[in-house]
Steps between C-alpha positions, in 0.01 A plus 500: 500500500342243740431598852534250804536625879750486759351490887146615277681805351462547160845427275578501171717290223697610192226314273324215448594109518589370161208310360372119530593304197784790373882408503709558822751806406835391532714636813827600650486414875826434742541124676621506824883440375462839321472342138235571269178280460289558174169315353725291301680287830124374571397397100332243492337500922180630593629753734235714815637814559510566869522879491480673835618845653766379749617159624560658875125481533300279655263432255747529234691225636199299555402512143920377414464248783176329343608535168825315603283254632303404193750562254669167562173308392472716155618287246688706218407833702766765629386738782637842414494762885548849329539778653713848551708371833842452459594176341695503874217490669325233355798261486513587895143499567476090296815403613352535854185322463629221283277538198696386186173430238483898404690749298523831647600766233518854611364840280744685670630807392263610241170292553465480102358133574225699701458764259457301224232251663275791642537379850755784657355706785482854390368676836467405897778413728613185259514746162811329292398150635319208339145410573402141611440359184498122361568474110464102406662431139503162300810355322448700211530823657093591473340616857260280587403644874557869657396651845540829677420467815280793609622573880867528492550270839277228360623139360482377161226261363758212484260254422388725221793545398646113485170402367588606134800327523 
């Protein structure tokens, strides 16, 4: 279980990020037209997990925004925006701002995608919800960059992050 804060209050996650150098686990997650995406639709791309708690938040859509922005410069790179928001929601919420260079897949109902990667809140006002995490992968499916962001309302290292790519 890692612990990051929210506001400075002390929250909890389901586990612990999967580990540097180990194989992404494969996943079930729902596109925004309500069909299924899997590891398997992104063989072959390095992929950066954008995983956030809700896209109706301002730093939440600042982190889809930028990664928007730089995903149209990564050359054999997919931009996955995961989290447990309606797949609704996030068609709205891009459709809106114009940003086409992302996937947004949703963990919604169950959260297994959360579950499984250690990153679900388990306590505080956002328990069920994904923490702000980045997961970087390469083409072959082996992580190559992770970060949890410690304070819940804080931004991603996206330099850190795009680095490894």
């Amino acid at each position: 279980m890692a612990s990051i804060t929210l506001g400075g209050n002390p929250i909890h996650t389901s586990g612990e990020l999967p580990k540097i150098g180990t194989k992404i686990a494969d996943f079930k997650l729902v596109k925004t037209d309500l069909s299924i995406a899997s590891l398997q639709d992104f063989a072959g791309k390095k992929l950066v997990l954008n995983i956030f708690p809700s896209i109706d938040t301002g730093t939440c859509a600042a982190s889809v925004r930028k990664f928007n922005e730089s995903a149209s410069t990564l050359e054999n790179t997919t931009v996955l925006c995961v989290s447990r928001d309606l797949p609704f929601a996030q068609k709205r919420f891009c459709g809106a701002e114009g940003l086409e260079n992302v996937v947004n897949l949703s963990d919604f109902p169950e959260g297994s995608f959360g579950k499984a990667n250690g990153l679900e809140m388990t306590d505080g006002p956002l328990a069920g919800l994904h923490s702000r995490v980045i997961i970087v992968v390469d083409e072959n499916g082996i992580i190559t960059h992770t970060e949890q962001v410690a304070e819940i309302a804080d931004e991603p290292n996206y330099e850190a992050a795009l680095a490894v790519l």
